[in-house]
Structures are given as structure tokens and as C-alpha cells.
PDB file of C-alpha atoms and ligand atoms in Angstrom:
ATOM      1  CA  UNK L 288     109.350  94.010  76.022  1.00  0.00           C
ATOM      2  CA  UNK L 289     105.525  94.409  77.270  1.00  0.00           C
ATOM      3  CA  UNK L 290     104.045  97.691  76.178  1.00  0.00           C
ATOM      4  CA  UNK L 291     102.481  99.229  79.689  1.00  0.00           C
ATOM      5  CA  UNK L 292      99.389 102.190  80.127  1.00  0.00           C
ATOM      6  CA  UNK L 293     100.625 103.038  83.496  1.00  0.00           C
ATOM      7  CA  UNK L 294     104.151 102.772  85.165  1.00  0.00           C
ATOM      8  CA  UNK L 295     104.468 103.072  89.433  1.00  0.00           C
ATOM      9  CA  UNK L 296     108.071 103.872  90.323  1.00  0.00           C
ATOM     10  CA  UNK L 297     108.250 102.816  93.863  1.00  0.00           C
ATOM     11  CA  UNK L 298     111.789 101.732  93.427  1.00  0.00           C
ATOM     12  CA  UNK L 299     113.736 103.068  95.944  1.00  0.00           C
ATOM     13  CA  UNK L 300     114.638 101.786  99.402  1.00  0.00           C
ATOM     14  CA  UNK L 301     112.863 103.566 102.016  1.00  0.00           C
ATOM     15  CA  UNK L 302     114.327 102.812 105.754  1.00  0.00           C
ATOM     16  CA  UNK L 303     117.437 105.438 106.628  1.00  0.00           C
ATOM     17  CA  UNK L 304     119.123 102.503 107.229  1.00  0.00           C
ATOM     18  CA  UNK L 305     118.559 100.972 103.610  1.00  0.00           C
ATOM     19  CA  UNK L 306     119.166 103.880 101.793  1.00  0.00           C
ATOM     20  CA  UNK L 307     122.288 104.784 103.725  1.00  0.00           C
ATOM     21  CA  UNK L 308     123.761 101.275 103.096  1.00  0.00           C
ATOM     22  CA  UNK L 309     124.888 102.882  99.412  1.00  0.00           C
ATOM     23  CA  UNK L 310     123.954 106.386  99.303  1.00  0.00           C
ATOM     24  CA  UNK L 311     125.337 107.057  95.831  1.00  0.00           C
ATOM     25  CA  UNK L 312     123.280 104.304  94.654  1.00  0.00           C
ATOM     26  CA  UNK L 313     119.861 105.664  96.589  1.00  0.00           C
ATOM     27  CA  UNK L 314     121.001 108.979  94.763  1.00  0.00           C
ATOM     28  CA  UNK L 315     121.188 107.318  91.392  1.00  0.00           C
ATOM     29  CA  UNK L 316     118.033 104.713  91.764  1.00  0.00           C
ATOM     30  CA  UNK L 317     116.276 108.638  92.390  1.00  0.00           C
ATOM     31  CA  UNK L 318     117.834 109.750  89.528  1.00  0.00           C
ATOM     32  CA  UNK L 319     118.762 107.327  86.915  1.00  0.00           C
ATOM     33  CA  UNK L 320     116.794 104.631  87.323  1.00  0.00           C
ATOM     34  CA  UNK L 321     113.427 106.853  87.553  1.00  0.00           C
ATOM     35  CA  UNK L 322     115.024 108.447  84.131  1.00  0.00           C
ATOM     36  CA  UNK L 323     114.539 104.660  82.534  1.00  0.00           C
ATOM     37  CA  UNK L 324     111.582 104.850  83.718  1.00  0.00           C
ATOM     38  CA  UNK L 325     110.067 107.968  82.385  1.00  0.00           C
ATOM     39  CA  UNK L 326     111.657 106.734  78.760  1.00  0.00           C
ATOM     40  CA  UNK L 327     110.205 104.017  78.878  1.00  0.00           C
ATOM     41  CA  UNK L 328     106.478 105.723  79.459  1.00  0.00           C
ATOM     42  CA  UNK L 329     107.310 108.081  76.836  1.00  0.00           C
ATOM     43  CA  UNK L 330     108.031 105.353  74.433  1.00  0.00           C
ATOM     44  CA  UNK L 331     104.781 103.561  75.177  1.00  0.00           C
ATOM     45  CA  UNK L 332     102.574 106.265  75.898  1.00  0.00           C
ATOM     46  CA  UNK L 333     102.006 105.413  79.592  1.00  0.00           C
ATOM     47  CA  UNK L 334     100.699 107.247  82.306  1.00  0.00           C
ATOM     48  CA  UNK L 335     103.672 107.746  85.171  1.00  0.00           C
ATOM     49  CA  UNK L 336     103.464 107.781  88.775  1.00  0.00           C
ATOM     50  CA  UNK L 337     106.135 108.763  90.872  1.00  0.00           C
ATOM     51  CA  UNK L 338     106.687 108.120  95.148  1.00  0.00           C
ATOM     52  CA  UNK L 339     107.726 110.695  96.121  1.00  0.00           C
ATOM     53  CA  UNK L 340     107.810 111.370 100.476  1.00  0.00           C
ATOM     54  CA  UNK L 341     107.125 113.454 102.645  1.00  0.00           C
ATOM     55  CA  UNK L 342     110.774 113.411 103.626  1.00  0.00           C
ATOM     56  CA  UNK L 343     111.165 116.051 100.565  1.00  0.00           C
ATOM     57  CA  UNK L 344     110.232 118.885 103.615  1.00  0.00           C
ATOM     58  CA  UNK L 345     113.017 117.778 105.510  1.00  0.00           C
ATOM     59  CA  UNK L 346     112.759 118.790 109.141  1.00  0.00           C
ATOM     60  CA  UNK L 347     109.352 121.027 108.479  1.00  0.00           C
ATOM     61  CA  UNK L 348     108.796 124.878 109.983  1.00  0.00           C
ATOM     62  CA  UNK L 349     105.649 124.652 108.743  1.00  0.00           C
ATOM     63  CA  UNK L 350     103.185 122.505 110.162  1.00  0.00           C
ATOM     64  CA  UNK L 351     100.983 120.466 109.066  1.00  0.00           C
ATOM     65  CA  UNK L 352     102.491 120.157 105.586  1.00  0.00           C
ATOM     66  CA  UNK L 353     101.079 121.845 102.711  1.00  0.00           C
ATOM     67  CA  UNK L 354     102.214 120.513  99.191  1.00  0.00           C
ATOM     68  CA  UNK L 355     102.928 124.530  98.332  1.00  0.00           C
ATOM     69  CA  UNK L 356     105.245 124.586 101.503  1.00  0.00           C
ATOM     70  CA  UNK L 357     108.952 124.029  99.958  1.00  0.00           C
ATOM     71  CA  UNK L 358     110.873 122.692 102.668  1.00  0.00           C
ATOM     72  CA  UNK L 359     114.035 122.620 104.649  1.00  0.00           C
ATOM     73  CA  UNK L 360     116.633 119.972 103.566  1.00  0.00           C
ATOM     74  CA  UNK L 361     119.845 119.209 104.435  1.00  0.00           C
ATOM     75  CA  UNK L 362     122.250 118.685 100.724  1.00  0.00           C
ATOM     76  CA  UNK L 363     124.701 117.241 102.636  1.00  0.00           C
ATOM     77  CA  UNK L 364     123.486 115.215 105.641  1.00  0.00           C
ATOM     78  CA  UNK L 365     123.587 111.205 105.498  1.00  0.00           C
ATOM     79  CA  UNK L 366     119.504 111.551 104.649  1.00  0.00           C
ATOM     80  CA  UNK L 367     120.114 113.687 101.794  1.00  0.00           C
ATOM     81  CA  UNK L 368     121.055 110.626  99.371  1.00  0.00           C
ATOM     82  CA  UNK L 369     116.684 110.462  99.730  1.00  0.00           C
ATOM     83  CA  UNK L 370     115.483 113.527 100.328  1.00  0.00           C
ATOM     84  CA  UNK L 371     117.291 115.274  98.036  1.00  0.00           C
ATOM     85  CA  UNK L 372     117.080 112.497  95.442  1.00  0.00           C
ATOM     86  CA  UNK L 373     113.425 112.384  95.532  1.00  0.00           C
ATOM     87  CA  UNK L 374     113.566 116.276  95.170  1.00  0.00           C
ATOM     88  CA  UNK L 375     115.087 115.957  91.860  1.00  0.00           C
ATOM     89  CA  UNK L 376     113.336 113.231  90.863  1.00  0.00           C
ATOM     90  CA  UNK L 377     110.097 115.098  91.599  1.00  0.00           C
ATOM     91  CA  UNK L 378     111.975 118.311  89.291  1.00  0.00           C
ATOM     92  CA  UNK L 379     112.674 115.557  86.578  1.00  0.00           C
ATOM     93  CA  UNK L 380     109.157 113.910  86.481  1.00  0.00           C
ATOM     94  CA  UNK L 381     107.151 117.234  86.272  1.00  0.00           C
ATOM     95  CA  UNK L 382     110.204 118.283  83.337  1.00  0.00           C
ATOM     96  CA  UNK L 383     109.919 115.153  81.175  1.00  0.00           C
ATOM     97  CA  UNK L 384     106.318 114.777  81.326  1.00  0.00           C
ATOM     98  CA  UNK L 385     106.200 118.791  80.018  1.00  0.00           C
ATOM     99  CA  UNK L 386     108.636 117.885  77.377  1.00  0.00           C
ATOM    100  CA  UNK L 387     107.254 114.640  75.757  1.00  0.00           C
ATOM    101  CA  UNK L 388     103.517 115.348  76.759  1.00  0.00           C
ATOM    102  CA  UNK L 389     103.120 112.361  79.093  1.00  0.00           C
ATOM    103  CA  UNK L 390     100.321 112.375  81.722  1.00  0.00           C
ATOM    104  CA  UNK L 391     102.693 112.339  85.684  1.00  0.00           C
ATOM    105  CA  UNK L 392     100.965 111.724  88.860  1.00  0.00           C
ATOM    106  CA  UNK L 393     103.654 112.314  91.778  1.00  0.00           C
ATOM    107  CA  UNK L 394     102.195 111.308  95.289  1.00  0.00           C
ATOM    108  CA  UNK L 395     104.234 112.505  98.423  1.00  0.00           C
ATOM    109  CA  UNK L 396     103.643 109.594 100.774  1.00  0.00           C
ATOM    110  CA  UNK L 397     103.862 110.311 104.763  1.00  0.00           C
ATOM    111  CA  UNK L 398     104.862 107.237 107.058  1.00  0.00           C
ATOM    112  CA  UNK L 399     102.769 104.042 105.996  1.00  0.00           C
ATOM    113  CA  UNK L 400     103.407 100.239 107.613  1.00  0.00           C
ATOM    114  CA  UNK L 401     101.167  96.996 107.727  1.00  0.00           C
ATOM    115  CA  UNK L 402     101.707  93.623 106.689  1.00  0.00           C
ATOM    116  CA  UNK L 403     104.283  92.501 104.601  1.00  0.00           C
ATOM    117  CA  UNK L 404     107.284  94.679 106.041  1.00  0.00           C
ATOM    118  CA  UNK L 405     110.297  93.131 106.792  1.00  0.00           C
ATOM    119  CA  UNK L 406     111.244  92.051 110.172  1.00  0.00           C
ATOM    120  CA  UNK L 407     114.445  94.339 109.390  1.00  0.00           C
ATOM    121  CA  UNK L 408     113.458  96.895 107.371  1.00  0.00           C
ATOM    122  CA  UNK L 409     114.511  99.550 110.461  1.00  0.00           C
ATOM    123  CA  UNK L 410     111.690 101.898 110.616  1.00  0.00           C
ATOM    124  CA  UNK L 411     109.974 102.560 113.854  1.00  0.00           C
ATOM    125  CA  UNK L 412     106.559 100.177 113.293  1.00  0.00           C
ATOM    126  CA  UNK L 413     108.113  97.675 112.032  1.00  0.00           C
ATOM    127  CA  UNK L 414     110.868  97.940 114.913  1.00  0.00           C
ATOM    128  CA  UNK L 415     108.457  98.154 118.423  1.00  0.00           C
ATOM    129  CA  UNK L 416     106.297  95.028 116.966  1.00  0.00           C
ATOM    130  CA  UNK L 417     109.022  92.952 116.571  1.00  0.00           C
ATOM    131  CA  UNK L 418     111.356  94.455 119.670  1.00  0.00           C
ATOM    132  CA  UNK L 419     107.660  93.977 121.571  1.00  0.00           C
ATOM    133  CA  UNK L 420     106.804  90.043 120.307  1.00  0.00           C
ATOM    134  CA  UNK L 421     111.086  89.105 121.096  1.00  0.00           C
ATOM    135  CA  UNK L 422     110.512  90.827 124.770  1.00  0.00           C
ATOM    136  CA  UNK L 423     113.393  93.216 123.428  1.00  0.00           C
ATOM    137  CA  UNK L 424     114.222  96.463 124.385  1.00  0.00           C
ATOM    138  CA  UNK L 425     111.890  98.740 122.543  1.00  0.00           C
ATOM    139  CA  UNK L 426     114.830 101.466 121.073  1.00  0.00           C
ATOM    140  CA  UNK L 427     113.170 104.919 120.858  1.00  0.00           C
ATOM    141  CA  UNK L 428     115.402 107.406 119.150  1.00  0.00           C
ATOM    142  CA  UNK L 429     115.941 110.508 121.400  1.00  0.00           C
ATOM    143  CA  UNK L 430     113.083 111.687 123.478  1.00  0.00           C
ATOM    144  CA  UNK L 431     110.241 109.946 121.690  1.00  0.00           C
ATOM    145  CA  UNK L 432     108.421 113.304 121.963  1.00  0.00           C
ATOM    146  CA  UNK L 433     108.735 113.846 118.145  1.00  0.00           C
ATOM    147  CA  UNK L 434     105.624 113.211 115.920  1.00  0.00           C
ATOM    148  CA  UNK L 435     104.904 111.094 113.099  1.00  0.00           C
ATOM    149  CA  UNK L 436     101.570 110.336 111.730  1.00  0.00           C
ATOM    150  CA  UNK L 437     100.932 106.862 110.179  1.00  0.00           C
ATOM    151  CA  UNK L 438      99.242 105.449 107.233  1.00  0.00           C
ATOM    152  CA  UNK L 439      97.895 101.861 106.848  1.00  0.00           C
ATOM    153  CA  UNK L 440      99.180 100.185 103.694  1.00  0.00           C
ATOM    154  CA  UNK L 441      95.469  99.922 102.518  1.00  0.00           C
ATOM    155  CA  UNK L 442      94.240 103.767 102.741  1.00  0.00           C
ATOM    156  CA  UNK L 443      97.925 104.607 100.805  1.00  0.00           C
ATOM    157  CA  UNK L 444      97.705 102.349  97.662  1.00  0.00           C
ATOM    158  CA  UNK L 445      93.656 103.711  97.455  1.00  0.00           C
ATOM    159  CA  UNK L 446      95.153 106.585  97.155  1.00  0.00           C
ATOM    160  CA  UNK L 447      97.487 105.958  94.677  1.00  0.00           C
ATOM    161  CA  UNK L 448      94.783 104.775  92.298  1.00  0.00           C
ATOM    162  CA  UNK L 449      92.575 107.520  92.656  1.00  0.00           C
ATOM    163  CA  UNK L 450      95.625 109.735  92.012  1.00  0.00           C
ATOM    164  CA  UNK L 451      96.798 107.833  88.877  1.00  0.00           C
ATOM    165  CA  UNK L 452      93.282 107.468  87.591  1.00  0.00           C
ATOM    166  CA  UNK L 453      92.280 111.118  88.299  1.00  0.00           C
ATOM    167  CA  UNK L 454      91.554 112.618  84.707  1.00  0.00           C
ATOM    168  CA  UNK L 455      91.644 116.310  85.992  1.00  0.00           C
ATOM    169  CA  UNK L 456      91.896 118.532  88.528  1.00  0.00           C
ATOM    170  CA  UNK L 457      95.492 117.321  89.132  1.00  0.00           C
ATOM    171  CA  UNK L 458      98.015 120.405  89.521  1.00  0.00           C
ATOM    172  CA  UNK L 459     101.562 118.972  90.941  1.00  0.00           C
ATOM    173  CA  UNK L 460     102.185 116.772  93.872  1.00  0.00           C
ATOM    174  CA  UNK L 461      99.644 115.437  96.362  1.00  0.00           C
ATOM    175  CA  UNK L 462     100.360 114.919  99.985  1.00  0.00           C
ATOM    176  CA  UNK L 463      98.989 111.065 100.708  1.00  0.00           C
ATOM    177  CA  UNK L 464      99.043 110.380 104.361  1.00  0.00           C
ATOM    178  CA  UNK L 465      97.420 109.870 108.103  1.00  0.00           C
ATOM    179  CA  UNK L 466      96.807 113.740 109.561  1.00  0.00           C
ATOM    180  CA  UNK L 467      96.285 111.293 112.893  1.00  0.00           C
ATOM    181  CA  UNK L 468      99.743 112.591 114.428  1.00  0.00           C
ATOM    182  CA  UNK L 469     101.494 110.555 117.365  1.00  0.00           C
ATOM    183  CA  UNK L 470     104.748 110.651 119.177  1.00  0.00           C
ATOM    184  CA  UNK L 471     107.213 107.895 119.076  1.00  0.00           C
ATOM    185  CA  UNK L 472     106.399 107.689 122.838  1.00  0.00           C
ATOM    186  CA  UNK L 473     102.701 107.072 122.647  1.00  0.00           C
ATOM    187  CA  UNK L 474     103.765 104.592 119.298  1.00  0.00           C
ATOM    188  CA  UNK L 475     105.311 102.654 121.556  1.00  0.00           C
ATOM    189  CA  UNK L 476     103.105 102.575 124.679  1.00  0.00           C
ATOM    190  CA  UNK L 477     100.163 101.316 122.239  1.00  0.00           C
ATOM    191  CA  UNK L 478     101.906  98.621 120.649  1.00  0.00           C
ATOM    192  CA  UNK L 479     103.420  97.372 124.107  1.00  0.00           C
ATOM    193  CA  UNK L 480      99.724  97.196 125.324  1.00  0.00           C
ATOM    194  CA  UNK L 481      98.666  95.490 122.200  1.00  0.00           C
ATOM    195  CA  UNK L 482     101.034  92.762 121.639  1.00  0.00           C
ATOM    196  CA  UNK L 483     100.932  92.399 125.599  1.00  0.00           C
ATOM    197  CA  UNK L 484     104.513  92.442 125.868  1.00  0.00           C
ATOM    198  CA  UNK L 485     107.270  93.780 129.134  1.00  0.00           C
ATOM    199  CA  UNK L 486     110.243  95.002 127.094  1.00  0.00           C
ATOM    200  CA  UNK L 487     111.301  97.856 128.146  1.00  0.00           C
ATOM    201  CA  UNK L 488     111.790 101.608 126.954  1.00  0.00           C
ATOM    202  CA  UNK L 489     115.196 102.532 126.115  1.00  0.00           C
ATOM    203  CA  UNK L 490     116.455 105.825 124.819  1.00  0.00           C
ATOM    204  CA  UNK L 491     119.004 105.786 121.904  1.00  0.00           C
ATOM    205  CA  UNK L 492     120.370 109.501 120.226  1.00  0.00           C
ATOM    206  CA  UNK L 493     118.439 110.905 117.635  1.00  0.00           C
ATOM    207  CA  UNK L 494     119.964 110.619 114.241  1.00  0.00           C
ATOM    208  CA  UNK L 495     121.279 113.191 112.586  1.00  0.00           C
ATOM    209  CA  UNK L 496     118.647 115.680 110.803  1.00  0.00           C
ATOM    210  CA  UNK L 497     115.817 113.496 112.251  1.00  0.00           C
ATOM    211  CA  UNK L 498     112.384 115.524 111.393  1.00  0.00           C
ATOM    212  CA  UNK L 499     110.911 116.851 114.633  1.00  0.00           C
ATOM    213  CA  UNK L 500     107.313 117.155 113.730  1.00  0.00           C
ATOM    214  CA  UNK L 501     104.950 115.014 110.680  1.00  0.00           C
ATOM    215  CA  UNK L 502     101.823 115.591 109.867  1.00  0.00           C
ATOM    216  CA  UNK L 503     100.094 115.764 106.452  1.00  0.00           C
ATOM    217  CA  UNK L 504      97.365 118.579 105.391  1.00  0.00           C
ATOM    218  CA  UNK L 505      95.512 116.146 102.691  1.00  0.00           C
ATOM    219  CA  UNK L 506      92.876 118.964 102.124  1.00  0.00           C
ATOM    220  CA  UNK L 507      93.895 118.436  98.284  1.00  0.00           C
ATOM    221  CA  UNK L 508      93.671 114.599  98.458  1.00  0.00           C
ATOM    222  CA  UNK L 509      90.181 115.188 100.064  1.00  0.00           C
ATOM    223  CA  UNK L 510      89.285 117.786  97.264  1.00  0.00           C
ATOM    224  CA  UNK L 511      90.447 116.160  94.258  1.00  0.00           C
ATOM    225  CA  UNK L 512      90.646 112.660  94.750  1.00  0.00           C
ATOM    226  CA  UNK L 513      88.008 112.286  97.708  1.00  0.00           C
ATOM    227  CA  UNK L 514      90.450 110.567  99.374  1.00  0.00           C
ATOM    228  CA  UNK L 515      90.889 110.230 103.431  1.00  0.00           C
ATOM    229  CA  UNK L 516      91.951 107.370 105.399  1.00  0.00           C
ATOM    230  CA  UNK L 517      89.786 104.922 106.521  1.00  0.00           C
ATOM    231  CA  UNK L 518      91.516 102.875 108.826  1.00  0.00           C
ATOM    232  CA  UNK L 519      92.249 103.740 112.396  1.00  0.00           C
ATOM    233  CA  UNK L 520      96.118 103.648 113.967  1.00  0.00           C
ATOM    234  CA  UNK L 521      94.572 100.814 116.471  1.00  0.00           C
ATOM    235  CA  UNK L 522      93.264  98.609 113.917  1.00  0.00           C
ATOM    236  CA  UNK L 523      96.116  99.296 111.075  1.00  0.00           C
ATOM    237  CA  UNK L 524      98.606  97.811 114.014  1.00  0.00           C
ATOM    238  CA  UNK L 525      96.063  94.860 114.715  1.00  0.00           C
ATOM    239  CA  UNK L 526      96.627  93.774 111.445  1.00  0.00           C
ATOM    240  CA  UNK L 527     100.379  94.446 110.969  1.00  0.00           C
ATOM    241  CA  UNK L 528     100.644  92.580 114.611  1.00  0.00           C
ATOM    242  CA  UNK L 529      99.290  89.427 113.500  1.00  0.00           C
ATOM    243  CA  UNK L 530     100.944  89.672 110.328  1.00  0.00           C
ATOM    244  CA  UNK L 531     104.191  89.574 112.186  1.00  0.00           C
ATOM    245  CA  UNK L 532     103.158  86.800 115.217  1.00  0.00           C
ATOM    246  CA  UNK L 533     102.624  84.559 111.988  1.00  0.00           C
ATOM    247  CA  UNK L 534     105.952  86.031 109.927  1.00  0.00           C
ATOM    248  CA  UNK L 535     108.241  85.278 112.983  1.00  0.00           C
ATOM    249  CA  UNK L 536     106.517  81.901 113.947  1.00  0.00           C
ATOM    250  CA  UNK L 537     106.975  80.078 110.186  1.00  0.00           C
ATOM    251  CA  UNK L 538     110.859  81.713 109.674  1.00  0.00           C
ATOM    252  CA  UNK L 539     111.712  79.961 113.609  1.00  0.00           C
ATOM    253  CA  UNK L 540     112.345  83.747 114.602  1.00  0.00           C
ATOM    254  CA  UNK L 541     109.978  82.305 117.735  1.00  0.00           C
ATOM    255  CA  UNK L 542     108.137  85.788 119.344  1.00  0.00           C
ATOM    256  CA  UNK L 543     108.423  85.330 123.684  1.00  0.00           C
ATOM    257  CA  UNK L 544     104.331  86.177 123.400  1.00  0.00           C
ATOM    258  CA  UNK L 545     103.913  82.923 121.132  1.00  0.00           C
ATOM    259  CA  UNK L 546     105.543  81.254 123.658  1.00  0.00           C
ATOM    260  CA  UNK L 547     103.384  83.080 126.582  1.00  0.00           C
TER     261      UNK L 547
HETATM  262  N1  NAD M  37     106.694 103.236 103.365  1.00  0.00           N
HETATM  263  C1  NAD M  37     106.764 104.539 103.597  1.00  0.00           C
HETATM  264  O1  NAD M  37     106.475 105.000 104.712  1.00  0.00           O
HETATM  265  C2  NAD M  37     107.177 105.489 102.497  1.00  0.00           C
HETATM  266  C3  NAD M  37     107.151 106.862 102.795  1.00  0.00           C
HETATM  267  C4  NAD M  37     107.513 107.743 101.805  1.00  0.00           C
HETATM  268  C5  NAD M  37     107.859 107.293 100.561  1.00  0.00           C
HETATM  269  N2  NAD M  37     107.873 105.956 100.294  1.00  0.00           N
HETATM  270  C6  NAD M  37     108.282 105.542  98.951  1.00  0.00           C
HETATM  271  O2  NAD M  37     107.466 104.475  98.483  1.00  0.00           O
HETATM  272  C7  NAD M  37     108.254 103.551  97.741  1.00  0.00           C
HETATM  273  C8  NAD M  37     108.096 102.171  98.324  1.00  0.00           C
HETATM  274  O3  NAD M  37     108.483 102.198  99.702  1.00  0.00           O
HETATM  275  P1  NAD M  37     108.492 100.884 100.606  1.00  0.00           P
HETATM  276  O4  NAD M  37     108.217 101.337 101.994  1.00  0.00           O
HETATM  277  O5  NAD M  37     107.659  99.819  99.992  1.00  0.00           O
HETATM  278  O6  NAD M  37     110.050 100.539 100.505  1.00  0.00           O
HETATM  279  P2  NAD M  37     110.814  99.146 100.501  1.00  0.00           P
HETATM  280  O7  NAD M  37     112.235  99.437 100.841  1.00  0.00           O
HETATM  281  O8  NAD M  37     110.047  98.155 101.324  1.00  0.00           O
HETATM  282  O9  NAD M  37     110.691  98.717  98.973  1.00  0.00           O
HETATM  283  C9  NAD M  37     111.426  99.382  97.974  1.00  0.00           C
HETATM  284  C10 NAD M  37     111.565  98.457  96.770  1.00  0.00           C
HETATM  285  O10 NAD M  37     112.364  99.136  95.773  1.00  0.00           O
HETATM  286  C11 NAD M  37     113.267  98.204  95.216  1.00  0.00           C
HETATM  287  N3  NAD M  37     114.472  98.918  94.711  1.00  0.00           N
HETATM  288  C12 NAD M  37     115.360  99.667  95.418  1.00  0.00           C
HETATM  289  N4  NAD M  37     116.324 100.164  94.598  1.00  0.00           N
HETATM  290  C13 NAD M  37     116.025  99.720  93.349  1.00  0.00           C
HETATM  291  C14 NAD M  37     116.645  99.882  92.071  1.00  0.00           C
HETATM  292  N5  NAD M  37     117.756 100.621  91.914  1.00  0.00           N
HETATM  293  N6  NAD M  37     116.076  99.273  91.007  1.00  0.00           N
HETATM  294  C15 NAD M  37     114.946  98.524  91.155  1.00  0.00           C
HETATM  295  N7  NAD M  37     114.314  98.334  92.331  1.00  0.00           N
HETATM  296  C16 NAD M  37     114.857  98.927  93.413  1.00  0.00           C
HETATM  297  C17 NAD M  37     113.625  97.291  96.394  1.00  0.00           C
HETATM  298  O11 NAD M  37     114.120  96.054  95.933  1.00  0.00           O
HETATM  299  C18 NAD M  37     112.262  97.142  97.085  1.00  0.00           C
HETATM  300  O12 NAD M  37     111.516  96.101  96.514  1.00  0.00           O
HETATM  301  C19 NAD M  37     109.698 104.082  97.769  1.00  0.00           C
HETATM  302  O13 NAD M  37     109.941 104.794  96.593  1.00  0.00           O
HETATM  303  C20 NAD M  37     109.703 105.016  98.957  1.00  0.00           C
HETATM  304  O14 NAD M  37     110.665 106.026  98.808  1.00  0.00           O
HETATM  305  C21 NAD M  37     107.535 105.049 101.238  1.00  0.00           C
END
């Protein structure tokens, strides 16, 4: 087995609907499988990092969210298999690194999409490009007046090496995310005028314990890391737009604007 100096845990599936496929398992991938992964830093002496999400303040009362602010999660809701599994795993992290005097970084990562998502991974970029390039209904859960505030794949995994590599200053979780907050509403208005497409709007009900408002405070990411994001929500979804024209065009899943 390859001796490693750093170890990323991003294991987990992230869409509700992945991680509600087999909640148990989403539970135990939080729980066991970062577990292997912390023993096997401590037996090589690695530096760990764990994703963690933003999803660990369940639906916030405080807003934007501070990394001090605790949250408000449901322990038994059908998201709770990943929010509260990534609460434990954020308990067990910060424990084990005390305990065998390993170095943890633990990032709490707010909505990020770009290129390279699946066409079914089920969260809401992801869903409106491809609804928008198949002249689909665009399916916006409840109102569309809640907020989210997204991060471009780029300014996230910059983040995550300044936050691994960060030899001090680091005290506990750091919030890594866009403060640029939208609604689902104006989400889907933008990419409709982007990819130039006439599906329509439709309204679907709100899943259950669905958070109402999202929106990093990164002041400690700014402080510590000098980390913000660079890239803007209109160029971010430029790229992840012609990421997908070219995704759906080789796999035959032909786009109605290709064919505009
Ligand atoms: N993308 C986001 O907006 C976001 C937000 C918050 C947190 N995160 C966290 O970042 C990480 C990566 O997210 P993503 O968006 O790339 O998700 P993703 O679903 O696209 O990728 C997750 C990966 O984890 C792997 N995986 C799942 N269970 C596993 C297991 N038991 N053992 C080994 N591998 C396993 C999957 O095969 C997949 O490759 C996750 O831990 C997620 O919780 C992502």
C-alpha cells in the first residue's frame, strides 16, 4: 500500500437524491469509511482533510452562516443520513486528530457545480442546464424564492489547498463558498437566457426539510487563507454550459439548442 502526506475524503455522495438512494450506507460512508480513512493517516503520518457542507446548519436561523453558528438539523428527516453524518464525521475528525496528534483540515463546502457533473446527478445546476439544452420543463422545487449561493468548481478546490497547506492560524472548520446569494428563480431565469432555450417554469413541492436561505460568511477563509472567489455566477455557468452542450452531444443525449 502507497504511504500518502495528505489524504482528501470527499467520499460521499452529495445530491439528496444520491444519498437517499441508501441512507444507511450515506450514514456509514460518513462514519465508517471516513474512520478508514483517518487510520490510515495516522498510520502514515498524513495530513487529513475532511468535506464537510454547509448542509451541517440544516435549515439556518442565522444568516449568513458563521462557522461558530451550530445549526438546526433534523435527526430524523430523509436528509439527515448527510447532515447528520457529516456532523459526526466532523466530531470524529477533530477527536482522532486530538488523540493520535495528526494535523485535520475540515472545509464546510456551500453549493459548488461546473464541468464534469453528471447529467443526473439531481442538484439544481446541473438540472436547469440540462432541462434548458433538452427544451424540458425546468422543475423548480416550491416557490423558487429560496436562496442558494454558488461556487465554481475552480474557486472551491483553491480553497481546499490553501486550507490543507495552511501551517497555522487554523482553529476548526472553515466555511468555503460563494457569499453571491441567488434564488432558485433568478438560477433559472439566467441559465434559460444563457443557453437560449423556451422550456418552461414548472413548480414541483419542496422537499422535506429543504433549507430556506444559503449564504456563506467566508470572513475566516478571507483572513486565514486569503481566500475569496474569483469567478463570477455568469461566467462559472458559461463554462459548465459548454461543458454540457459537448457532454450531451458525444453520449447521443442530442440538446434541442444543438439542433437550433
Ligand atoms: N458539490 C457540492 O456542492 C458539495 C457541497 C457540500 C459538500 N460537498 C462534499 O464534497 C464531496 C464531493 O462532492 P461531489 O459534489 O463531488 O459529489 P459526487 O457525488 O459527485 O462525488 C462523490 C464521490 O464519492 C464517491 N463515494 C461515495 N460513497 C463512497 C464510499 N462509500 N466509498 C468510496 N467512495 C465513495 C462516489 O463514487 C463519487 O465519486 C462530498 O463529500 C460532498 O459531501 C459537496
Amino acid at each position: 500500500m502507497p504511504k500518502f502526506d495528505q489524504i482528501y475524503n470527499l467520499a460521499c455522495p452529495a445530491s439528496p437524491v444520491h444519498y437517499q438512494y441508501d441512507r444507511v450506507k450515506t450514514a456509514l460512508t460518513c462514519s465508517h469509511g471516513t474512520l478508514n480513512l483517518l487510520q490510515k493517516a495516522a498510520a502514515d503520518r498524513a495530513r487529513f482533510f475532511q468535506a464537510s457542507t454547509s448542509e451541517i446548519y440544516g435549515d439556518p436561523e442565522v444568516h449568513p452562516q458563521t462557522e461558530n453558528y451550530r445549526g438546526n438539523v433534523n435527526t430524523v428527516g430523509p436528509r439527515s443520513c448527510y447532515d447528520e453524518g457529516k456532523r459526526f464525521a466532523e466530531t470524529l475528525v477533530t477527536d482522532f486528530g486530538a488523540q493520535h496528534g495528526l494535523t485535520t483540515r475540515i472545509v464546510r463546502i456551500f453549493n459548488t457545480y461546473g464541468p464534469r457533473m453528471h447529467p443526473d446527478d439531481g442538484r439544481v445546476v446541473s438540472n436547469f442546464i440540462v432541462q434548458a439544452l433538452l427544451g424540458e420543463d425546468i422543475t423548480i422545487y416550491g416557490s423558487g424564492e429560496q436562496t442558494r449561493s454558488f461556487c465554481f468548481v475552480d474557486d472551491l478546490v483553491e480553497g481546499f489547498v490553501r486550507l490543507m497547506n495552511a501551517d497555522s492560524g487554523i482553529d476548526g472548520p472553515v466555511n468555503i463558498g460563494n457569499p453571491n446569494e441567488t434564488t432558485v428563480n433568478q438560477l433559472a431565469e439566467q441559465i434559460l437566457e444563457m443557453v437560449g432555450s423556451k422550456s418552461k417554469i414548472v413548480h414541483h413541492p419542496l422537499p422535506v426539510d429543504d433549507p430556506r436561505r444559503r449564504k456563506p460568511d467566508i470572513s475566516n477563509a478571507l483572513a486565514r487563507l486569503n481566500w475569496s472567489p474569483q469567478v463570477s455566477l455568469h461566467d462559472g455557468l458559461a463554462e459548465t454550459i459548454a461543458y454540457f452542450i459537448e457532454e450531451m452531444s458525444t453520449s447521443g443525449r442530442r440538446s434541442s439548442a444543438l439542433a437550433s
